[in-house]
Amino acid sequence: MRRLMALVRADVRSNFGWSVARHRLFVAKKDRWLVPVFAFAILSVLPALYGLVLFVRDIYVVLEPLGQQRALLTLAILIAQTFVLLFGLYYVMSAFYFSRDLEFLVPLPLRPFEIIASKFTVVLVNEYLTIAIIVLPVFIGYGVMARGGPAYWINALLVYLFLPVIPLAIAALLVVGLMRVVNISRRKDALILGGSILLLVMAMGLQFVLAGADEHVGAAAVTRFMTSPDSLLYMVGSRFPPSIWSSKAIAAGFSVDGLTNLALFSGISFGFFVALLILANAFFYRGLVGLGEVSGRKRILTRAELSQRVSSGRRPVLAIFAREWRIMNRTPVFLLNGTLVVLIVPVMLILMAKAGSHERFSVLQVMTSANPLFAVLSVAAFMVVCGSLNGTSSSTFSREGAQFWISRVIPVTPREQIAAKFMHSYLVALLGTLTASVVVVWLLRFPAGQLAAAAGLSLVAGVLLTVIGMMIDLARPLLDWTNPQKAIKQNLNVLFGMCADLGVLTALYFAIRAMVRARLSHGAILVLLYVVLCVLSAASYAALVRFAERRYREIET
Amino acid sequence: MIEFTHVSKSYNNGAIKAVDDLTLTVRSGEIFGFLGPNGAGKTTTIKMIVGLLRPDAGTIAVDGLDVGRDSLRIKGTTTYVPDYPNVYERLTAIEYLNFIGDVYGVPRSERLDRIGKWLRVFELESALTNPIQSYSHGMKQKIVLIAALLPAPQVMVLDEPLVGLDPRAAHALKELMREHCEQGRTLFFSTHIMEVAEKLCDRVGIINKGRLVACGTMAELRGVGATQESLESIFLDLTEEAGK
């Protein structure tokens, strides 16, 4: 047990970089400017959290007279658990199979379940942070309204601690099973990629099953809400009983009902965890050992074959673009979070639309035909979200990692390197705009003229957002990662990039609203938007080049 | 030629002096070996030559050009081999070499000749189309070396280039280092292998705790006609003395 605890402690420290952060902040005295930035980021979340608590309080007031208020807890828990399941697939795969420290851990006298337990803990801690934003406002709002005593808060804390265990264990079981199969094959990367997409689709499917409960709310169900307390809780949680047990455990405190449900919830969670350890003990190494091996065929090329493969000299910009494209698309984690996101998200939207009711799309169609400006702007916003809200531009320098030295020593100006990286990130945004266009035409039968106007706006806005993402990553590239997941999925620059993009979109929204209120014609609004976005894009690109010329000298590797 | 003039570099806001007032000239056509214990400042010095680190004070010039001001021109004629072969693992070796050829502007015919030659020398011909990810440490080291040789640079800067190489490749590397300098080009490399430095280098510099404690030919280091001490003994004496 002591050995396990030491392992968990070391793993958590290494994963969250606490030792490195302490060294950089207090010994090397670098990155101190990040402290106020992080403090500001955390403080800026507090008003939103407070707003959510107030929102929860309002819903509580509506549900309480019907005796349905406990469904609030169930809903929050269920949403949090769905999140854990979806994101857990990536985190688990990355932590269990692609952390570089596994190379040191496997030769140590540790049993597979000990390594799994420590990796599971790391992912669990990550998940606590992810779900906090979902469940804390509900737990706090409910607790305040229900005047929960110490029993409420203690049970809420315990439920919070156990909450991610079951979905994470399910994700881990799926991943351990997948990797056991993948490791047999020579084409591991392709299988990992295919498998990840399949698991994601399965998890989405599961989510649809869970969400399916609210699709058939008939008159009988409404009557039941009015007459039978907690019927809403049972309906919401019926597809996943642990969410009911955990809600009851919190709401009923230290009563027999509360303690029984707490025991049931924690017991089943523990059971899932133990099941994972048992299975992992049997299968983990078989999926892991040899996973990093890439076999190549040995064959000496003839002079003619070599001559064919030696390029006749691309321009440096194109050579760097080709490098970016190849590395992105050949690294499964990068591909999943970059190029494929822009293809998968619109496809999922189509699937969701096909599975759901058609009425909402009819409503959208009516809205778009009634107000063409609204239609163009909404579709442009949708295209921007599909094209630019991925981690491609905001991880473009971080993805180079320890190989960034090559970019520093080659005789290519930062201006050219930026141009190549921009071309790559922008191409991904273009792909997103294209797939979004297909979705819009398919679902809304959107007219060609409006589609072109929206796509044009999205493409110009795409330049600005791509540049912003690149600037954020260039300011503080994450180059010392040992696991590619950290360069894109767990890279704060990607999060900051998305926040900045949303900020730009919000600013544009207010600008448009002001123009509408000023009674400008639709045509004038569109032209003004184009002009403003073109100017901003050109200015920001020029600023990026200047910034790169400075940063390429400063970044020490 | 590489010229260091009063170059200093420190870390942790000056708490650790990695390189302390280094003044040194490495002449054209010379193989210069840079020796020192772990943490003495060898890698820091090398990284400052190729522009990966900036000196806090002093200047470094390569073939008369200032590293800070004329970095692009220097990069065009200088190549670097790091102490660990971190290369693009998702590219195949030929893709990586083509990339290097493209960014250094190596003409196609020269590229073809040089790639063919160095692949034969380092026995990598059969793995050229495989992803670098599938390479062993030594093979990665070889591909980084070939990439550094591909532009036929005026100046080569190598950090522990022999680590991880098999004896045959190590021998080939020593031969080509000599060949490189016979053409009037400069080679600056760090090593821990005293025998290699002793036999191969025209001059040797020994750095300890950031300061250059000795520099010269083997004969100069021994003190002309005084002793027949090996470089290892000189190194141990100098670094121990400075440590006291």
Tab-separated table of C-alpha atoms in Angstrom, chain A residues 76-219:
chain	number	residue	atom	x	y	z
A	76	ALA	CA	-26.539	17.675	-12.639
A	77	ILE	CA	-25.005	14.355	-11.611
A	78	LEU	CA	-26.125	12.682	-14.814
A	79	ILE	CA	-24.726	15.484	-17.008
A	80	ALA	CA	-21.438	15.412	-15.084
A	81	GLN	CA	-21.182	11.654	-15.451
A	82	THR	CA	-21.848	11.865	-19.203
A	83	PHE	CA	-19.057	14.420	-19.497
A	84	VAL	CA	-16.710	12.176	-17.564
A	85	LEU	CA	-17.539	9.258	-19.817
A	86	LEU	CA	-16.984	11.215	-23.046
A	87	PHE	CA	-13.799	13.049	-22.062
A	88	GLY	CA	-12.601	10.143	-19.969
A	89	LEU	CA	-12.084	8.007	-23.070
A	90	TYR	CA	-9.351	10.335	-24.317
A	91	TYR	CA	-7.801	10.992	-20.931
A	92	VAL	CA	-7.721	7.327	-20.010
A	93	MET	CA	-6.214	6.262	-23.318
A	94	SER	CA	-3.571	8.920	-23.073
A	95	ALA	CA	-2.722	8.365	-19.408
A	96	PHE	CA	-2.835	4.561	-19.468
A	97	TYR	CA	-1.035	3.964	-22.747
A	98	PHE	CA	0.800	7.026	-24.036
A	99	SER	CA	2.518	8.626	-21.040
A	100	ARG	CA	6.247	8.466	-21.498
A	101	ASP	CA	6.751	7.601	-17.813
A	102	LEU	CA	5.372	4.138	-18.556
A	103	GLU	CA	8.796	3.324	-19.987
A	104	PHE	CA	10.213	3.770	-16.503
A	105	LEU	CA	7.288	2.321	-14.594
A	106	VAL	CA	6.932	-0.985	-16.418
A	107	PRO	CA	10.453	-2.258	-15.557
A	108	LEU	CA	9.915	-1.397	-11.858
A	109	PRO	CA	8.721	-4.146	-9.506
A	110	LEU	CA	5.126	-2.928	-9.705
A	111	ARG	CA	2.035	-4.950	-10.513
A	112	PRO	CA	-0.118	-3.767	-13.437
A	113	PHE	CA	-3.019	-2.871	-11.154
A	114	GLU	CA	-0.760	-0.544	-9.154
A	115	ILE	CA	0.183	1.405	-12.262
A	116	ILE	CA	-3.448	1.506	-13.352
A	117	ALA	CA	-4.537	2.678	-9.890
A	118	SER	CA	-2.065	5.551	-10.013
A	119	LYS	CA	-2.943	6.549	-13.573
A	120	PHE	CA	-6.652	6.288	-12.721
A	121	THR	CA	-6.097	8.675	-9.805
A	122	VAL	CA	-4.432	11.223	-12.093
A	123	VAL	CA	-7.363	11.143	-14.504
A	124	LEU	CA	-9.801	11.237	-11.570
A	125	VAL	CA	-8.228	14.448	-10.237
A	126	ASN	CA	-8.526	15.935	-13.736
A	127	GLU	CA	-12.182	14.977	-13.820
A	128	TYR	CA	-12.891	16.608	-10.440
A	129	LEU	CA	-11.874	19.878	-12.028
A	130	THR	CA	-13.995	19.219	-15.131
A	131	ILE	CA	-17.186	18.387	-13.265
A	132	ALA	CA	-16.827	21.069	-10.603
A	133	ILE	CA	-18.335	23.666	-12.921
A	134	ILE	CA	-21.387	21.429	-13.500
A	135	VAL	CA	-22.186	20.037	-10.065
A	136	LEU	CA	-20.905	22.656	-7.615
A	137	PRO	CA	-23.475	25.358	-8.502
A	138	VAL	CA	-26.258	22.787	-8.177
A	139	PHE	CA	-24.987	21.307	-4.915
A	140	ILE	CA	-24.467	24.796	-3.457
A	141	GLY	CA	-27.732	26.251	-4.801
A	142	TYR	CA	-29.722	23.249	-3.604
A	143	GLY	CA	-27.959	23.188	-0.227
A	144	VAL	CA	-28.681	26.834	0.415
A	145	MET	CA	-32.339	26.538	-0.595
A	146	ALA	CA	-32.962	23.269	1.262
A	147	ARG	CA	-31.095	24.668	4.291
A	148	GLY	CA	-28.944	21.552	4.300
A	149	GLY	CA	-27.157	20.889	7.579
A	150	PRO	CA	-23.711	19.349	8.030
A	151	ALA	CA	-25.100	15.981	6.891
A	152	TYR	CA	-26.057	17.467	3.517
A	153	TRP	CA	-22.636	19.023	2.915
A	154	ILE	CA	-20.680	15.974	4.074
A	155	ASN	CA	-22.722	13.674	1.852
A	156	ALA	CA	-22.467	16.123	-1.053
A	157	LEU	CA	-18.695	16.115	-0.684
A	158	LEU	CA	-18.595	12.304	-0.571
A	159	VAL	CA	-20.843	12.023	-3.636
A	160	TYR	CA	-18.646	14.564	-5.448
A	161	LEU	CA	-15.598	12.428	-4.686
A	162	PHE	CA	-17.237	9.218	-5.914
A	163	LEU	CA	-19.105	10.798	-8.810
A	164	PRO	CA	-16.587	10.312	-11.644
A	165	VAL	CA	-15.566	6.797	-10.569
A	166	ILE	CA	-18.248	4.726	-12.352
A	167	PRO	CA	-18.173	6.507	-15.759
A	168	LEU	CA	-14.392	6.685	-15.649
A	169	ALA	CA	-14.138	2.998	-14.818
A	170	ILE	CA	-16.490	2.225	-17.738
A	171	ALA	CA	-14.321	4.369	-20.047
A	172	ALA	CA	-11.206	2.639	-18.732
A	173	LEU	CA	-12.708	-0.825	-19.237
A	174	LEU	CA	-13.597	0.072	-22.841
A	175	VAL	CA	-10.127	1.473	-23.501
A	176	VAL	CA	-8.276	-1.459	-21.895
A	177	GLY	CA	-10.365	-3.814	-24.046
A	178	LEU	CA	-9.711	-1.777	-27.190
A	179	MET	CA	-5.967	-1.576	-26.662
A	180	ARG	CA	-5.741	-5.295	-26.017
A	181	VAL	CA	-7.099	-5.780	-29.551
A	182	VAL	CA	-5.117	-2.923	-31.106
A	183	ASN	CA	-1.780	-4.225	-29.892
A	184	ILE	CA	-2.119	-7.384	-31.962
A	185	SER	CA	-2.092	-5.431	-35.189
A	186	ARG	CA	0.775	-3.818	-37.071
A	187	ARG	CA	-1.381	-0.853	-38.012
A	188	LYS	CA	-1.727	0.381	-34.448
A	189	ASP	CA	-2.138	4.080	-35.161
A	190	ALA	CA	-4.975	3.482	-37.605
A	191	LEU	CA	-6.701	1.137	-35.165
A	192	ILE	CA	-6.290	3.541	-32.257
A	193	LEU	CA	-7.811	6.279	-34.357
A	194	GLY	CA	-10.673	4.126	-35.629
A	195	GLY	CA	-11.235	2.687	-32.164
A	196	SER	CA	-11.307	6.113	-30.547
A	197	ILE	CA	-13.920	7.322	-33.023
A	198	LEU	CA	-15.953	4.163	-32.455
A	199	LEU	CA	-15.782	4.571	-28.673
A	200	LEU	CA	-16.803	8.195	-29.022
A	201	VAL	CA	-19.773	7.238	-31.167
A	202	MET	CA	-20.718	4.541	-28.648
A	203	ALA	CA	-20.467	7.025	-25.795
A	204	MET	CA	-22.579	9.503	-27.779
A	205	GLY	CA	-25.081	6.732	-28.429
A	206	LEU	CA	-25.211	6.003	-24.716
A	207	GLN	CA	-25.817	9.673	-24.108
A	208	PHE	CA	-28.740	9.613	-26.543
A	209	VAL	CA	-30.173	6.623	-24.684
A	210	LEU	CA	-29.856	8.495	-21.408
A	211	ALA	CA	-31.245	11.699	-22.872
A	212	GLY	CA	-33.999	9.745	-24.603
A	213	ALA	CA	-35.971	9.858	-21.351
A	214	ASP	CA	-37.196	13.399	-21.955
A	215	GLU	CA	-38.373	12.770	-25.506
A	216	HIS	CA	-41.630	11.077	-24.479
A	217	VAL	CA	-43.106	13.386	-21.926
A	218	GLY	CA	-46.779	12.714	-22.289
A	219	ALA	CA	-49.847	13.822	-20.375
